[in-house]
Amino acid sequence: MIRLILFILLSSAIGFPTCGFTTPLVADLSQYRIEMDSGFNGTRIFLFGVRNDTGDVVVVIRGPEKDFILRKKEPFMGIWINQDRMKFFGVPDYYAVAVSKPLSDIEQDSLFRRLGIGQGTLISPPSNPDKISRFNEYSEAFFQHQQKRRLYTPSPIALTFMGETLFKTTIEFPDTIPPGNYTAEIYLIADGDVVGMQSTPIRVSKSGVDAFLYNYAHQSPVLYGITAIVLALSAGWFASRIFEKS
Amino acid sequence: MNIYLPIAEMSVNIFAILGLGAAAGMLSGMFGVGGGFLLTPLLIFLGVSPSVSVATSANQIIASSVSGFSSHWRRGNVDFKLGWFLLAGGVVGSTLGVALFRWLKQIGHVDLVISLSYVTFLGLIGGVMARESYHALRKNGHKPTSMLQWAFTDKLPYKIEFPRSKRTISMILPIGIGCFVGVMVSLMGIGGGFFLVPAMIYILGMPTVMVIGTSLFQIIFITANVTLLQAITTQTVDILLALLLLSGSVFGAQFGIRIGTKLPGEYLRAMLAALVLGIAIKLAIGLLAVPTEIYSVSQIDD
């Protein structure tokens, strides 16, 4: 951490006088790995950076892409039953955006759509205009669901500047995050164009007992099932022996 | 204090899970039932997915059944011959049930079928139990009818003698009952004692002393079969969650046995009836009321 701050301070101090040579954007994370062991209850990552040019900074964190199916309950003979449904393919299961000012103030719809900045860009709408309202209904329901699990944020996270060049933000990762490969993308946007960009991978994986059990369950399911049975049998037998004695 | 579960992929409060295990254990100690009917709905309520809840409950029920079974076995209250016939049906039923569960999950109706099964069967059994304990508490000597027994026992072919239970009945009956219970075990994440015990008394006409031990014998194998099949096909058995539930239930059961021996049987049965009916009503309201979430989201696995 000290090295990181030093690096930032140095690059900002040296960076400005020699403006033409420096990269427009430098950023770093407090960690590149999130390990989920049995004590895991969510975590946060600090992102620090320096801009050596004018422009707005936008940070995007994307989780692993998944395919989803949404179902809508409707009353059927007095009982609420899943009826209509819609599928969304290749949507990140985790998604967070951090910006220094509201996205609407930057106003670059086509650029945002191209870069996938903002929740609205994650699922492509149908080309048929008649289907738009149903699509909007389901995509809104999907965002609500992800927000409830704290995997999406209802509004962008605040990104604060310390002075003109130094910026920082904190990204929350709740206990419900799916394991997999994440990316942190940092953009410097000026006059409707990207003037600087950096992308950093973040690896989220289970570790310790949790990694062992998960891999065991998926790699040798038969043995895992037998282990589960033997554990339960011996625990039950052991308990009954204690009962008999007491 | 929280613990992250590797298969359920969420962090849970360790004391909530231990408490849940203790409550299920207390039920088994007090009433001699597995407690799965309490465990599965409450796990789902805590946010564990229905698949993980059902599969892990099956795993934990193995343990509570073994400790009950061993004490009945020592007293010689197990009819193994009849147990094997129940088991044969149970293995077929639970295998079918796991496949059925998977199919329901794919078409998106698994939550509905779990709720409907709970409401229907807990409602029916709870109702019958409430009626009987009402009569028992009023002490007007109401005898349970054995109409079912009369209707089935004499007319079916392939009769076999079961000397320990002092019955000669068609083998179709225990196999059929076992099969039905097997399907319910894999759908509802319960041991199935709720179906088995009344079925063995009223349909098979077994002596009451033999019923609990023999049903536990079958439940051990059925829940083991469900655990193994779920581990192989869906990887939804969470050993860590099962171990936590187990540790809670060991203590809960001891506590339950002490309460159980102090209270008269009629009161115990009335309490169990109230609990069973309560869960059925709670779930029925859930089906009928406007849901808090109209939309459900699930991942497409394959």
XYZ file of C-alpha atoms in Angstrom:
548
model
C 0.000 0.000 0.000
C 2.804 2.412 0.886
C 4.518 1.550 -2.368
C 1.314 2.281 -4.236
C 0.833 5.686 -2.654
C 4.468 6.559 -3.233
C 4.142 5.529 -6.834
C 1.057 7.685 -7.272
C 2.631 10.685 -5.591
C 5.800 10.311 -7.630
C 4.022 9.931 -10.912
C 1.816 12.917 -10.231
C 4.750 15.038 -9.142
C 6.976 14.082 -12.027
C 4.168 13.588 -14.477
C 3.015 17.109 -14.949
C 6.123 18.976 -16.073
C 6.824 16.339 -18.716
C 3.257 16.148 -19.893
C 3.804 14.948 -23.448
C 5.533 11.735 -22.418
C 3.381 10.413 -19.632
C 0.519 8.014 -20.004
C -2.787 9.868 -19.613
C -4.035 7.491 -16.935
C -2.399 5.304 -14.271
C -4.380 3.344 -11.711
C -3.870 0.509 -9.282
C -5.957 -1.714 -7.001
C -5.413 -2.616 -3.365
C -5.712 -6.294 -4.339
C -5.983 -8.401 -7.491
C -7.288 -11.542 -5.845
C -10.326 -12.151 -3.702
C -10.144 -15.410 -1.807
C -13.333 -16.825 -0.393
C -12.526 -19.020 2.585
C -14.960 -20.110 5.288
C -14.617 -16.719 7.000
C -15.493 -14.803 3.822
C -18.281 -12.308 4.314
C -17.740 -9.908 1.470
C -14.785 -7.589 0.943
C -13.841 -4.270 -0.646
C -11.142 -3.173 -3.052
C -9.626 0.308 -3.076
C -8.794 1.781 -6.459
C -6.308 4.642 -6.717
C -5.206 6.492 -9.809
C -3.783 9.553 -11.448
C -4.943 11.356 -14.563
C -2.341 13.317 -16.474
C -4.859 14.894 -18.803
C -8.215 16.581 -18.457
C -11.339 14.467 -18.710
C -13.819 12.402 -16.739
C -12.766 9.183 -15.065
C -15.099 6.187 -15.316
C -14.339 2.868 -13.599
C -16.179 -0.313 -14.627
C -15.915 -3.637 -12.769
C -17.336 -6.659 -14.571
C -17.884 -10.131 -13.139
C -18.044 -13.408 -15.084
C -20.694 -13.518 -17.802
C -23.644 -15.865 -17.324
C -26.871 -16.812 -19.083
C -30.051 -16.028 -17.178
C -33.683 -16.988 -17.371
C -36.339 -14.728 -15.877
C -39.785 -15.991 -15.007
C -42.847 -13.957 -14.205
C -45.474 -15.146 -11.722
C -49.087 -14.671 -12.638
C -52.209 -15.806 -10.784
C -53.639 -19.073 -12.064
C -56.751 -20.381 -10.297
C -55.851 -18.307 -7.249
C -52.243 -19.539 -7.047
C -49.236 -17.532 -8.216
C -47.418 -19.588 -10.836
C -44.429 -18.852 -13.091
C -45.765 -18.323 -16.584
C -44.092 -15.921 -19.002
C -40.276 -15.978 -19.310
C -37.352 -14.313 -21.035
C -33.700 -15.290 -21.453
C -30.677 -13.011 -21.288
C -27.370 -14.347 -22.580
C -23.830 -13.311 -21.649
C -24.658 -10.767 -18.951
C -22.096 -10.120 -16.181
C -23.263 -11.540 -12.849
C -21.473 -8.710 -11.054
C -21.297 -5.141 -12.335
C -20.244 -1.856 -10.781
C -19.547 1.595 -12.188
C -17.728 4.393 -10.370
C -17.740 7.932 -11.749
C -16.693 11.380 -10.613
C -19.940 12.935 -11.829
C -23.304 11.524 -12.990
C -23.093 9.501 -16.204
C -25.857 11.626 -17.690
C -23.595 14.687 -17.354
C -20.938 13.054 -19.485
C -23.621 12.335 -22.124
C -21.931 9.967 -24.486
C -24.598 7.391 -25.226
C -22.993 5.823 -28.273
C -19.573 5.727 -26.623
C -21.031 4.231 -23.429
C -22.917 1.641 -25.426
C -19.749 0.673 -27.289
C -17.716 0.368 -24.086
C -20.486 -1.188 -22.013
C -20.623 1.611 -19.450
C -23.845 1.689 -17.447
C -26.365 -1.060 -16.647
C -28.522 -0.157 -19.619
C -25.792 -1.230 -22.045
C -25.418 -4.765 -20.667
C -28.398 -6.404 -22.346
C -29.042 -5.625 -25.988
C -32.684 -4.683 -26.622
C -34.722 -6.416 -29.346
C -34.745 -4.806 -32.783
C -38.530 -5.119 -33.057
C -40.003 -1.948 -31.466
C -43.191 -3.787 -30.415
C -41.151 -5.943 -28.058
C -39.391 -3.060 -26.320
C -41.856 -2.567 -23.474
C -41.790 -6.251 -22.491
C -37.990 -6.204 -22.745
C -37.780 -3.115 -20.537
C -40.021 -4.746 -17.955
C -37.832 -7.862 -17.746
C -34.477 -6.090 -17.849
C -35.638 -3.785 -15.046
C -36.680 -6.863 -13.037
C -33.234 -8.392 -13.669
C -31.437 -5.256 -12.423
C -33.658 -5.198 -9.331
C -32.839 -8.828 -8.627
C -29.094 -8.266 -8.969
C -29.311 -5.149 -6.784
C -31.130 -7.106 -4.116
C -28.256 -9.589 -4.070
C -25.909 -6.564 -3.960
C -24.243 -7.663 -7.214
C -25.301 -4.479 -9.039
C -25.502 -1.008 -7.553
C -28.697 1.016 -7.938
C -26.645 4.084 -8.922
C -22.953 4.538 -9.819
C -20.437 4.523 -6.957
C -18.785 7.855 -6.092
C -15.273 8.398 -7.391
C -13.566 11.260 -5.600
C -10.725 13.500 -6.672
C -8.058 14.680 -4.275
C -6.873 17.769 -6.051
C -6.856 17.828 -9.828
C -5.107 14.570 -10.646
C -5.394 12.025 -7.865
C -8.594 9.981 -7.677
C -9.840 7.103 -5.554
C -12.872 4.882 -5.107
C -13.971 1.881 -3.061
C -15.681 -1.099 -4.654
C -17.768 -3.420 -2.509
C -17.835 -7.179 -3.158
C -20.630 -8.860 -1.113
C -20.598 -12.479 0.094
C -22.873 -13.457 -2.798
C -20.266 -12.728 -5.543
C -19.760 -15.577 -7.983
C -16.202 -16.922 -8.298
C -14.469 -16.305 -11.629
C -12.480 -13.763 -13.631
C -13.381 -10.120 -13.125
C -11.961 -7.056 -14.863
C -11.504 -3.514 -13.667
C -11.553 -1.054 -16.578
C -10.566 2.567 -15.999
C -11.407 5.112 -18.713
C -10.420 8.729 -19.124
C -13.036 10.367 -21.319
C -12.664 13.847 -22.814
C -14.737 15.506 -25.548
C -16.681 12.344 -26.263
C -13.659 10.146 -26.752
C -11.480 7.821 -24.742
C -8.120 9.489 -24.165
C -6.767 6.938 -21.714
C -7.675 3.397 -20.731
C -6.348 0.718 -18.437
C -7.685 -2.778 -17.757
C -6.749 -4.957 -14.811
C -7.951 -8.488 -14.084
C -9.264 -9.466 -10.640
C -9.429 -13.145 -9.782
C -12.200 -14.236 -7.406
C -11.810 -17.788 -6.172
C -12.629 -20.045 -3.271
C -9.756 -20.996 -1.011
C -9.005 -23.256 1.924
C -11.692 -25.719 3.019
C -14.241 -24.102 0.702
C -12.062 -24.557 -2.382
C -11.325 -28.138 -1.358
C -14.992 -29.052 -0.820
C -16.167 -27.273 -3.975
C -13.545 -28.954 -6.165
C -14.173 -32.299 -4.505
C -17.927 -31.980 -5.136
C -17.418 -31.106 -8.806
C -14.445 -33.290 -9.720
C -15.338 -36.524 -7.936
C -19.072 -36.289 -7.256
C -19.492 -40.002 -6.501
C -16.783 -39.990 -3.819
C -18.126 -36.693 -2.471
C -21.620 -38.175 -2.146
C -20.243 -41.260 -0.386
C -18.204 -39.022 1.950
C -21.327 -37.015 2.805
C -23.210 -40.245 3.589
C -20.380 -41.746 5.666
C -19.978 -38.502 7.637
C -23.690 -38.376 8.412
C -23.803 -42.091 9.312
C -20.858 -41.838 11.689
C -22.143 -38.613 13.244
C -25.523 -40.250 13.866
C -23.932 -43.401 15.276
C -21.600 -41.358 17.463
C -24.514 -39.268 18.772
C -26.512 -42.377 19.633
C -23.558 -43.793 21.606
C -23.401 -40.592 23.634
C -27.162 -40.771 24.251
C -26.982 -44.366 25.424
C -24.303 -43.518 27.971
C -25.935 -40.395 29.389
C -20.298 -14.948 13.414
C -20.586 -15.909 9.769
C -19.366 -18.843 7.761
C -19.085 -19.048 3.981
C -20.692 -22.182 2.522
C -18.809 -23.684 -0.429
C -21.767 -25.201 -2.311
C -24.563 -22.838 -1.307
C -22.105 -20.018 -2.229
C -23.273 -17.653 0.459
C -22.328 -16.538 3.935
C -24.648 -17.604 6.748
C -24.802 -16.870 10.443
C -23.301 -19.900 12.154
C -25.662 -19.610 15.147
C -28.746 -19.395 12.942
C -27.772 -22.698 11.293
C -26.842 -24.358 14.603
C -30.161 -23.135 16.028
C -32.048 -24.510 13.049
C -30.299 -27.866 13.486
C -31.124 -27.777 17.200
C -34.804 -27.082 16.458
C -34.948 -30.004 14.025
C -33.115 -32.202 16.550
C -35.518 -31.161 19.295
C -38.460 -32.241 17.154
C -36.876 -35.619 16.529
C -36.146 -36.009 20.235
C -39.619 -34.926 21.326
C -41.837 -36.511 18.698
C -39.664 -39.076 16.951
C -39.960 -37.342 13.574
C -36.976 -36.371 11.416
C -37.559 -32.644 11.455
C -36.925 -32.309 7.729
C -40.329 -30.699 7.244
C -39.092 -27.812 9.404
C -35.514 -27.772 8.092
C -36.095 -27.480 4.345
C -38.598 -24.579 4.372
C -36.488 -22.664 6.901
C -33.269 -23.136 4.884
C -35.091 -21.797 1.827
C -36.368 -18.928 3.962
C -32.752 -18.122 4.984
C -31.888 -17.713 1.313
C -30.345 -21.121 0.538
C -31.512 -22.276 -2.904
C -34.258 -24.958 -2.932
C -31.931 -27.481 -4.596
C -29.202 -27.109 -1.957
C -31.806 -27.107 0.835
C -33.480 -30.328 -0.290
C -30.217 -32.181 -0.988
C -28.492 -31.064 2.222
C -31.533 -31.806 4.398
C -31.526 -35.356 3.018
C -27.887 -35.624 4.069
C -28.560 -34.394 7.600
C -31.609 -36.674 8.034
C -29.351 -39.737 7.531
C -27.640 -38.853 10.807
C -30.768 -38.267 12.872
C -32.315 -41.474 11.494
C -29.248 -43.579 12.346
C -29.268 -42.564 15.998
C -32.994 -43.311 16.270
C -32.678 -46.564 14.344
C -29.850 -47.964 16.483
C -31.845 -47.701 19.708
C -34.910 -49.366 18.126
C -32.697 -52.057 16.638
C -31.230 -52.920 20.034
C -34.751 -53.404 21.354
C -35.546 -55.666 18.408
C -38.252 -53.366 17.068
C -37.309 -53.556 13.400
C -39.037 -55.752 10.836
C -36.186 -56.156 8.383
C -38.107 -58.362 5.965
C -40.805 -55.747 5.497
C -38.149 -53.037 5.549
C -36.408 -54.515 2.502
C -39.652 -54.425 0.503
C -40.251 -50.802 1.512
C -36.666 -50.061 0.575
C -36.935 -51.662 -2.865
C -39.834 -49.337 -3.653
C -38.064 -46.427 -1.985
C -34.931 -46.713 -4.115
C -37.049 -46.657 -7.289
C -39.175 -43.773 -5.984
C -36.301 -41.599 -4.818
C -34.400 -42.121 -8.071
C -37.504 -41.087 -10.006
C -37.975 -38.178 -7.595
C -34.460 -36.797 -8.155
C -35.031 -36.906 -11.929
C -38.437 -35.252 -11.443
C -36.866 -32.531 -9.282
C -34.311 -31.803 -11.978
C -36.956 -31.584 -14.660
C -39.142 -29.282 -12.543
C -36.116 -27.061 -11.964
C -35.539 -26.804 -15.696
C -39.110 -25.821 -16.468
C -39.119 -23.387 -13.530
C -41.783 -24.941 -11.332
C -39.691 -26.535 -8.594
C -40.539 -23.923 -5.916
C -44.227 -24.255 -6.707
C -44.205 -28.059 -6.506
C -42.248 -28.012 -3.220
C -44.755 -25.551 -1.720
C -47.780 -27.415 -3.085
C -46.487 -30.750 -1.746
C -45.899 -29.240 1.673
C -49.305 -27.567 1.803
C -51.166 -30.664 0.601
C -49.440 -33.324 2.684
C -48.637 -31.372 5.827
C -52.174 -29.979 5.724
C -53.713 -33.452 5.396
C -51.518 -35.158 7.973
C -51.649 -32.204 10.347
C -55.431 -32.161 10.037
C -55.763 -35.866 10.825
C -53.343 -35.536 13.736
C -55.170 -32.491 15.088
C -58.486 -34.332 14.898
C -57.099 -37.347 16.704
C -55.399 -35.380 19.419
C -58.581 -33.367 19.906
C -60.450 -36.594 20.555
C -57.618 -37.939 22.703
C -57.553 -34.797 24.833
C -61.344 -34.949 25.202
C -60.877 -38.634 26.132
C -63.892 -39.869 24.207
C -62.113 -42.978 22.994
C -62.038 -42.222 19.271
C -60.399 -45.062 17.358
C -58.667 -44.386 14.048
C -60.497 -46.016 11.193
C -58.741 -48.748 9.258
C -60.848 -48.483 6.167
C -57.804 -48.183 3.934
C -56.490 -51.417 5.341
C -59.733 -53.208 4.561
C -59.881 -51.868 1.063
C -56.387 -52.900 0.039
C -55.026 -55.776 2.032
C -57.236 -58.619 1.069
C -57.702 -58.042 -2.633
C -54.118 -57.665 -3.880
C -52.078 -60.634 -5.159
C -48.457 -61.777 -4.304
C -49.118 -62.239 -0.597
C -46.107 -62.673 1.645
C -45.910 -63.500 5.319
C -44.113 -61.035 7.599
C -43.724 -62.957 10.868
C -42.217 -60.158 12.941
C -45.164 -57.878 12.193
C -47.553 -60.856 12.342
C -49.071 -59.881 9.002
C -49.601 -61.585 5.653
C -49.937 -58.899 3.026
C -49.358 -58.389 -0.668
C -45.800 -57.290 -1.490
C -47.272 -54.626 -3.786
C -48.293 -52.606 -0.708
C -44.883 -52.022 0.951
C -43.207 -51.536 -2.450
C -45.859 -49.024 -3.503
C -45.695 -47.112 -0.211
C -41.882 -47.082 -0.331
C -41.963 -45.778 -3.886
C -44.363 -42.954 -3.070
C -42.349 -41.939 -0.009
C -39.140 -42.029 -2.072
C -40.548 -39.497 -4.546
C -41.623 -37.230 -1.663
C -38.200 -37.468 0.028
C -36.424 -36.217 -3.069
C -38.997 -33.489 -3.771
C -39.515 -32.157 -0.254
C -36.182 -32.751 1.491
C -37.791 -34.714 4.298
C -37.169 -38.158 5.749
C -40.662 -39.325 4.945
C -41.577 -40.556 8.429
C -44.714 -38.462 8.115
C -46.011 -40.597 5.283
C -44.490 -43.875 6.357
C -45.694 -44.071 9.936
C -49.416 -43.541 9.214
C -49.191 -45.703 6.067
C -47.583 -48.562 8.001
C -50.161 -48.383 10.768
C -53.315 -47.818 8.732
C -52.542 -49.499 5.403
C -50.135 -52.298 6.333
C -51.681 -52.783 9.772
C -48.288 -53.200 11.432
C -47.984 -53.275 15.217
C -47.098 -49.779 16.490
C -43.888 -50.900 18.257
C -42.406 -52.054 14.950
C -43.368 -48.975 12.960
C -40.795 -46.366 14.012
C -37.722 -48.639 13.840
C -38.735 -50.109 10.477
C -39.516 -46.716 8.969
C -36.160 -45.341 10.165
C -34.402 -48.333 8.579
C -35.930 -47.413 5.236
C -35.362 -43.663 5.692
C -31.600 -44.125 6.207
C -31.236 -45.805 2.822
C -33.608 -43.514 0.953
C -31.972 -40.314 2.207
C -28.547 -41.841 1.454
C -29.724 -42.609 -2.080
C -31.027 -39.051 -2.519
C -27.776 -37.611 -1.136
C -25.683 -39.676 -3.532
C -27.861 -38.946 -6.579
C -27.982 -35.197 -5.846
C -24.198 -35.162 -5.326
C -23.710 -36.869 -8.695
C -26.303 -35.084 -10.832
C -26.597 -31.571 -9.387
C -23.649 -31.118 -6.949
C -25.981 -29.474 -4.462
C -25.049 -31.347 -1.258
C -23.275 -28.873 1.031
C -21.230 -30.966 3.486
C -20.286 -27.938 5.578
C -23.934 -26.893 5.942
C -24.935 -30.492 6.748
C -22.214 -30.763 9.419
C -23.377 -27.536 11.076
C -26.992 -28.711 11.068
C -25.862 -32.066 12.467
C -23.945 -30.562 15.360
C -26.964 -28.461 16.277
C -29.349 -31.387 16.040
C -27.250 -33.624 18.333
C -27.769 -31.178 21.197
C -31.319 -30.347 20.208
C -32.286 -34.019 20.223
C -30.993 -34.520 23.757
C -32.989 -31.523 24.938
C -36.051 -32.752 23.042
C -35.897 -36.215 24.600
C -35.936 -34.668 28.072
C -38.971 -32.516 27.291
C -40.621 -35.457 25.547
C -40.381 -37.750 28.555
C -41.878 -35.115 30.864
C -44.926 -34.242 28.805
C -47.894 -36.592 28.338
C -48.216 -38.149 24.897
C -51.519 -36.481 24.030
C -50.036 -33.027 24.580
C -47.000 -33.893 22.496
C -49.164 -35.063 19.618
C -51.322 -31.949 19.836
C -48.241 -29.734 19.777
C -46.824 -31.557 16.759
C -50.187 -31.284 14.994
C -50.262 -27.535 15.650
C -46.710 -27.124 14.329
C -47.380 -29.156 11.182
C -50.617 -27.280 10.475
C -48.869 -23.980 11.159
C -46.197 -24.651 8.521
C -48.832 -25.817 6.026
C -50.883 -22.642 6.562
C -47.809 -20.409 6.321
C -46.867 -21.967 2.981
C -50.462 -21.882 1.737
C -50.594 -18.141 2.396
C -47.353 -17.830 0.439
C -48.990 -19.483 -2.569
C -52.173 -17.439 -2.453
C -50.911 -13.979 -1.481
C -49.495 -11.568 -4.042
C -45.764 -12.484 -4.063
C -43.262 -9.846 -2.990
C -41.248 -10.753 -6.060
C -43.251 -11.328 -9.207
C -40.108 -12.126 -11.181
C -37.617 -14.849 -10.392
C -34.152 -15.056 -11.898
C -32.111 -18.203 -12.296
C -28.960 -19.118 -14.130
C -29.090 -21.399 -17.111
C -26.648 -24.130 -16.151
C -26.330 -26.218 -19.260
